[in-house]
mmCIF file of C-alpha atoms in Angstrom:
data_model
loop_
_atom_site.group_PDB
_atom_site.id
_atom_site.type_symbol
_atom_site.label_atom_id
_atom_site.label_comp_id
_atom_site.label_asym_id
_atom_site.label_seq_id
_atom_site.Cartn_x
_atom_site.Cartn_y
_atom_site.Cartn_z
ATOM 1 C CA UNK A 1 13.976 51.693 -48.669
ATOM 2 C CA UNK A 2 12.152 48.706 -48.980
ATOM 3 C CA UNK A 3 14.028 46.132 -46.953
ATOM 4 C CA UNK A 4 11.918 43.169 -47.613
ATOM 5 C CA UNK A 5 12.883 43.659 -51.440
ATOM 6 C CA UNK A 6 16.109 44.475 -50.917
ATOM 7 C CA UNK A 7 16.681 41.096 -48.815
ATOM 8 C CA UNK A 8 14.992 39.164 -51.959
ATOM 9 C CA UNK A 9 17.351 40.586 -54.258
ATOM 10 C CA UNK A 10 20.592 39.716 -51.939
ATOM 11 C CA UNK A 11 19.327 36.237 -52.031
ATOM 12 C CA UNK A 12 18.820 36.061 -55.272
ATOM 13 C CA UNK A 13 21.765 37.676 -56.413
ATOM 14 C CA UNK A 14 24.007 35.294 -58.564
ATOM 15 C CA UNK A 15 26.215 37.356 -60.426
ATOM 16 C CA UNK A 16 29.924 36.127 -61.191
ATOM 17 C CA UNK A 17 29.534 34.197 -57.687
ATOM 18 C CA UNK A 18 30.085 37.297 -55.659
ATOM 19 C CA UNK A 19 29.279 37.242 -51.994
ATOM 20 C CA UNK A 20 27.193 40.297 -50.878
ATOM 21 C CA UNK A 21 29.163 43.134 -49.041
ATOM 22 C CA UNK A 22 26.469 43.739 -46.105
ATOM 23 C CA UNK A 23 25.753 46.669 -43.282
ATOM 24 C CA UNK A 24 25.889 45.955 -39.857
ATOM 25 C CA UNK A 25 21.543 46.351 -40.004
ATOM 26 C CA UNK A 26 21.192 44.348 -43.272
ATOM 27 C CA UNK A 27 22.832 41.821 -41.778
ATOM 28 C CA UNK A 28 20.267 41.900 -38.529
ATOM 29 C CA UNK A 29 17.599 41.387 -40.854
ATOM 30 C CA UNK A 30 18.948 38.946 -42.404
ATOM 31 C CA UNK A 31 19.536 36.634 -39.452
ATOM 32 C CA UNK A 32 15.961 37.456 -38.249
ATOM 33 C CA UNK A 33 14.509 36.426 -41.871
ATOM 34 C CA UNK A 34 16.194 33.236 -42.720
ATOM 35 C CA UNK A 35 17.039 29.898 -40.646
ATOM 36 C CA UNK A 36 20.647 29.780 -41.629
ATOM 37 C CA UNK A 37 22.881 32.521 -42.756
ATOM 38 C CA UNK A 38 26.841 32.996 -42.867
ATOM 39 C CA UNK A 39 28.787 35.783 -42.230
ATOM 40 C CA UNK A 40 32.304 36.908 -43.054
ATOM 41 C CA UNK A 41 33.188 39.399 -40.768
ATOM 42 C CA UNK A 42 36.422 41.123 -42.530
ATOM 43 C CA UNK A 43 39.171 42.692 -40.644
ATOM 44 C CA UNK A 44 39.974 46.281 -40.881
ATOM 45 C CA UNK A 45 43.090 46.848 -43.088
ATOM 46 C CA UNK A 46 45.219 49.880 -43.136
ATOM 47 C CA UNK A 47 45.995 51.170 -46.360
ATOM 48 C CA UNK A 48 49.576 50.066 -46.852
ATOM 49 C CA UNK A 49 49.069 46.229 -45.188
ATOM 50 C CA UNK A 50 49.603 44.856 -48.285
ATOM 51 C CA UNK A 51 49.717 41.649 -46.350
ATOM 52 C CA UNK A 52 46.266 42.071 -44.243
ATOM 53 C CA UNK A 53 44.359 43.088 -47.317
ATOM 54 C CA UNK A 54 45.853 40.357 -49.640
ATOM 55 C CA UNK A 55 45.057 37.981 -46.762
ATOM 56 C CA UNK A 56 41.166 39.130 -46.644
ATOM 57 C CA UNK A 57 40.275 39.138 -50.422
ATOM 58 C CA UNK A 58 42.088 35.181 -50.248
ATOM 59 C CA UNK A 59 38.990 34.154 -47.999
ATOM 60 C CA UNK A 60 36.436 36.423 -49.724
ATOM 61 C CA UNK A 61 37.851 34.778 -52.606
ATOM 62 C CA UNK A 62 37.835 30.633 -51.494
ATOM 63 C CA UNK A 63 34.542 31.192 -49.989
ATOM 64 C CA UNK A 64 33.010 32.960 -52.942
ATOM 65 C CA UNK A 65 33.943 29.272 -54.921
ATOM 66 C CA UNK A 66 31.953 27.223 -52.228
ATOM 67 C CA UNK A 67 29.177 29.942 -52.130
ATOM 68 C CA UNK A 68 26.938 27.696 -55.017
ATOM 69 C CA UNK A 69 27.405 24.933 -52.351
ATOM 70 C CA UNK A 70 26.711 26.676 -49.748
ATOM 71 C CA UNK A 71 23.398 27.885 -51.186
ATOM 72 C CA UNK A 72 22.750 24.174 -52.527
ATOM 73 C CA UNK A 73 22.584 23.176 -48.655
ATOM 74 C CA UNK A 74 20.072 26.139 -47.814
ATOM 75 C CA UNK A 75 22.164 28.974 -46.617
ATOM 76 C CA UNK A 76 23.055 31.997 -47.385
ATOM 77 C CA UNK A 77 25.942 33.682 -47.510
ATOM 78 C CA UNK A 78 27.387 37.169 -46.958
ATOM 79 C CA UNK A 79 30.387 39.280 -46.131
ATOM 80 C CA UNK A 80 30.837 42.785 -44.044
ATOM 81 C CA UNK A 81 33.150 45.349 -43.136
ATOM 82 C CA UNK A 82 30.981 46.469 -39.846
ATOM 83 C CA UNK A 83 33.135 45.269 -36.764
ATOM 84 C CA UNK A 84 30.139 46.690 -34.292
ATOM 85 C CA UNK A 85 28.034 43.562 -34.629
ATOM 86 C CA UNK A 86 31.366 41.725 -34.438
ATOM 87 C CA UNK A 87 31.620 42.819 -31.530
ATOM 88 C CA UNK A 88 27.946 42.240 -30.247
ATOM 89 C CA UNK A 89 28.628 39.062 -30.733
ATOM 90 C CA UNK A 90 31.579 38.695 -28.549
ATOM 91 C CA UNK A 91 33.847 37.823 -31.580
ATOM 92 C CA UNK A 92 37.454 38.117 -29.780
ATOM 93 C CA UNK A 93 39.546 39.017 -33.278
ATOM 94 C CA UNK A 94 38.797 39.798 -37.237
ATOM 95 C CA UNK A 95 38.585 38.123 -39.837
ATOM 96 C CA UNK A 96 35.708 35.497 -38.318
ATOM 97 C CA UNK A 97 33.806 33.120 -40.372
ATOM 98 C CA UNK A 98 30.571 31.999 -38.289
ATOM 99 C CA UNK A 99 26.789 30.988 -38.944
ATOM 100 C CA UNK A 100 23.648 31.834 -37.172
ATOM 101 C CA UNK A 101 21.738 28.787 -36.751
ATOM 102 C CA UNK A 102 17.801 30.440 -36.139
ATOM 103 C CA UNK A 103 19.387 33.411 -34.811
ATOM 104 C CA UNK A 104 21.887 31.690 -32.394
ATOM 105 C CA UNK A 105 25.415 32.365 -33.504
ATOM 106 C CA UNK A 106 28.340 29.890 -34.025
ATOM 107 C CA UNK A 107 32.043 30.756 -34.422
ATOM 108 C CA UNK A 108 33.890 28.573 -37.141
ATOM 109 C CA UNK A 109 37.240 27.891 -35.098
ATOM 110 C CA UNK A 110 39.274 26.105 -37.965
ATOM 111 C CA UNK A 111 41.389 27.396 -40.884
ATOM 112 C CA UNK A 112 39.768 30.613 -42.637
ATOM 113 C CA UNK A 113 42.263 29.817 -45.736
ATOM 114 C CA UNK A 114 40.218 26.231 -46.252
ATOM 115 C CA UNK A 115 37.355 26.957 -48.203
ATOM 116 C CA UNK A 116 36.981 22.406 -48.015
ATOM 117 C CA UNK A 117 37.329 22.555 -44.344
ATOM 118 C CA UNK A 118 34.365 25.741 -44.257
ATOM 119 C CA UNK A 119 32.192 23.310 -46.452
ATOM 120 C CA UNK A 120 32.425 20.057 -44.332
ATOM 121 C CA UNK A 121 32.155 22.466 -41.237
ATOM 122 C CA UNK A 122 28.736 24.078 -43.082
ATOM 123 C CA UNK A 123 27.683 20.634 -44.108
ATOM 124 C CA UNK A 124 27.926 18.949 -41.340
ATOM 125 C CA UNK A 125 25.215 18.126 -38.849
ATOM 126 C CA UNK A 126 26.627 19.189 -35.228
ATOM 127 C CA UNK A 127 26.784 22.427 -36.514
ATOM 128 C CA UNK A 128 23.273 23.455 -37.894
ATOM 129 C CA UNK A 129 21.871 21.863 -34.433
ATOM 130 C CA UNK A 130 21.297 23.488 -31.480
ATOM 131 C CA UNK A 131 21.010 21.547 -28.201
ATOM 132 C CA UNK A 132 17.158 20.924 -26.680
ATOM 133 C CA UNK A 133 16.208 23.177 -29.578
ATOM 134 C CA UNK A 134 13.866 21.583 -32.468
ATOM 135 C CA UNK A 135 15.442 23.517 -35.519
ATOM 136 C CA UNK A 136 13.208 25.190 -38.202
ATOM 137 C CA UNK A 137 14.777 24.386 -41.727
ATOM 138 C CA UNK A 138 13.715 25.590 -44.982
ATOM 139 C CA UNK A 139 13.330 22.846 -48.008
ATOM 140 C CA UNK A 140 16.977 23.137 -49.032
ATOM 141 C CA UNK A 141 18.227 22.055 -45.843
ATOM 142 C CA UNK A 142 16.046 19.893 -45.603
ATOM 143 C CA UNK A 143 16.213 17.929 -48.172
ATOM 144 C CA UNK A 144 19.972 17.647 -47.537
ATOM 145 C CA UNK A 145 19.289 16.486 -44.072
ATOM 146 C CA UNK A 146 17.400 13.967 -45.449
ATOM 147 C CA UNK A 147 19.703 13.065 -48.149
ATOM 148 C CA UNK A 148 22.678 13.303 -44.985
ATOM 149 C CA UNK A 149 21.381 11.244 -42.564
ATOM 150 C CA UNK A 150 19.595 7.500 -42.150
ATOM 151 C CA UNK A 151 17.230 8.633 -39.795
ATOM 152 C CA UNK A 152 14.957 11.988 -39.681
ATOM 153 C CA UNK A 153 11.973 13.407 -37.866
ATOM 154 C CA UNK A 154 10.182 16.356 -39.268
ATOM 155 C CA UNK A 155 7.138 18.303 -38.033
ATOM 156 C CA UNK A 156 5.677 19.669 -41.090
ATOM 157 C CA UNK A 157 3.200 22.972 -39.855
ATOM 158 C CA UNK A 158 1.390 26.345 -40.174
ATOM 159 C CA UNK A 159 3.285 28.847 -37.926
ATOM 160 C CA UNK A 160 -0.316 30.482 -38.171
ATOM 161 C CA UNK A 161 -1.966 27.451 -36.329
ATOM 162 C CA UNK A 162 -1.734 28.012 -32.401
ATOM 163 C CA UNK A 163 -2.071 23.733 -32.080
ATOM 164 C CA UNK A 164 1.158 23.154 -34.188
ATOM 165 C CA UNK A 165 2.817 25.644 -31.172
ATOM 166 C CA UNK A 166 1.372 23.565 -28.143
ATOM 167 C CA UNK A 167 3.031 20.177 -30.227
ATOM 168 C CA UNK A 168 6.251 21.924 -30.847
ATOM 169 C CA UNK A 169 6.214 22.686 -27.260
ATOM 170 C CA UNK A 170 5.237 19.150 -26.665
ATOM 171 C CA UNK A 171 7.615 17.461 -28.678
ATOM 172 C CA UNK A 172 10.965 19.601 -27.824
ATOM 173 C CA UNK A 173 10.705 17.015 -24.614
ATOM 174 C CA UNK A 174 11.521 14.360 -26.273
ATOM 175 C CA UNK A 175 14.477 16.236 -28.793
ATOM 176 C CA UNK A 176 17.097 14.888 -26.474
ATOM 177 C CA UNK A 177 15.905 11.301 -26.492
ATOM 178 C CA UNK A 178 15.331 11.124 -30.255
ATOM 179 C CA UNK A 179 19.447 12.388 -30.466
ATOM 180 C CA UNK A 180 20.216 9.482 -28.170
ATOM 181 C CA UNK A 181 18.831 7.428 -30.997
ATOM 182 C CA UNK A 182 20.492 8.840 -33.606
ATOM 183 C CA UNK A 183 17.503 10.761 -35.323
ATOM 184 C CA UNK A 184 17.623 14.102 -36.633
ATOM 185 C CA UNK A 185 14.637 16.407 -35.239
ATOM 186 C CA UNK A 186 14.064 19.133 -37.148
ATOM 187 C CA UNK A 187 10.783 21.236 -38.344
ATOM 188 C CA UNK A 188 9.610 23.110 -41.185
ATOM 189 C CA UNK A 189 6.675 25.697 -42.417
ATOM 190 C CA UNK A 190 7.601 25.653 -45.884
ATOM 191 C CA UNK A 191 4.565 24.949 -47.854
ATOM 192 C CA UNK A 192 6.602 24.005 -50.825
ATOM 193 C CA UNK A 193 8.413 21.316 -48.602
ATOM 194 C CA UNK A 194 4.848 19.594 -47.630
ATOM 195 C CA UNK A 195 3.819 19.858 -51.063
ATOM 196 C CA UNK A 196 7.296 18.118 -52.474
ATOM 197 C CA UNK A 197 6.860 15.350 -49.868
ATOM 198 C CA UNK A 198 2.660 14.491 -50.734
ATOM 199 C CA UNK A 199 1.815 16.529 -47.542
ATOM 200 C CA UNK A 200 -2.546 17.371 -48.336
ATOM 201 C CA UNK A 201 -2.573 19.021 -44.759
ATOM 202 C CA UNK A 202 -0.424 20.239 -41.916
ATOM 203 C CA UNK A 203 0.671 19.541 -38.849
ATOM 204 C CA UNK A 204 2.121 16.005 -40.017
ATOM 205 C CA UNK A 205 4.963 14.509 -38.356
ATOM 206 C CA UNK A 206 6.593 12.247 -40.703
ATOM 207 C CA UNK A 207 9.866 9.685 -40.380
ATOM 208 C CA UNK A 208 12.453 9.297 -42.982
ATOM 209 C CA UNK A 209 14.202 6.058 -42.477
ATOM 210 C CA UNK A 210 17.102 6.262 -45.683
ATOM 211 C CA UNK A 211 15.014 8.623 -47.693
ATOM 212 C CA UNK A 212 11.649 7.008 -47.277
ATOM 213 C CA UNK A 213 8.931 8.545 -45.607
ATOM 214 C CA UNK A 214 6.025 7.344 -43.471
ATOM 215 C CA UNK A 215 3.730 9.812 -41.786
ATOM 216 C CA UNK A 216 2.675 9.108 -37.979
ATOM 217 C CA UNK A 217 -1.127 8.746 -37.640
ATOM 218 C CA UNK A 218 -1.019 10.201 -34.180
ATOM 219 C CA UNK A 219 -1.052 13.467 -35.019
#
């Protein structure tokens, strides 16, 4: 099968809202494809608990009403019945709702019956960051980032360009300085993201003070 396509066609997939029921491998490829993607692992219910299964198509069913919110932010969103990569992932008990942030994982500890409470946990900022990491963000995100929060750096770049590596490297030294300032570091290859923000070439490091922009010339 043609995985790539396949992939396109979960992300794109809008009908009636529904979240995508996802394999164990699907789901691999999905984390390794895009920056941010969520994950519903469902618990196993025997055929006659009547209370276990009504209890897993209640959170299928609150998070499939946040999921155009969800996707407004820059992330995607699936479900699956595979407890293997559950367990991979050191998830201690089913149902779980967590995100991986770039690959890393992140458990969502609060209540699965909150569909509000999953959005603010989404939506907020601790959680799509990783510590001493410089995330990568697609436009989406980024643009809510920006819309979030006063103060943001992003490195706009060609993952291509062997330079725009040795910066990143560079610049992940100072990551834990700019958060003792209360600026957002993030990074992002999207060439429809420079485009949208007057970017004619790449790398550019550019500051967003309240939504305004001003590109460093030191780059």
């Amino acid at each position: 099968a043609d995985t790539a396509a396949l992939l396109g066609w979960i992300v794109n997939a809008k009908s009636a809202d529904n979240i995508e029921l996802v394999t164990e491998e699907m789901l691999e490829d999905m984390v390794d494809k895009f920056e941010y993607v969520v994950a519903y692992f469902q618990a196993y219910c025997k055929d006659t608990d009547v209370a276990c299964q009504t209890t897993r198509a209640d959170i299928l069913i609150g998070l499939e009403d946040i999921d155009d919110n969800v996707d407004d932010i820059g992330i995607s969103m699936v479900t699956t019945k595979d407890v293997k990569f559950a367990r991979k992932l050191g998830i201690p008990k089913l149902p779980c709702i967590g995100i991986f942030r770039n690959g890393d994982f992140q458990m969502y500890a609060g209540d699965l019956g909150s569909e509000v409470a999953i959005l603010n946990w989404l939506s907020d900022i601790e959680t799509l960051e990783i510590a001493g990491v410089i995330e990568e963000v697609n436009s989406d995100m980024l643009g809510n980032i920006i819309k979030l929060e006063d103060d943001v750096l992003v490195f706009f770049y060609d993952p291509e360009d062997k330079d725009s590596e040795d910066i990143i490297l560079e610049l992940e030294t100072i990551d834990d300085n700019l958060d003792e300032e209360e600026v957002e570091f993030v990074k992002c290859s999207e060439p429809n993201a420079q485009r949208e923000y007057g970017l004619t070439q790449v790398p550019a490091l550019v500051f967003f003070e309240n939504g305004v922009p001003e590109v460093y010339p030191g780059i």
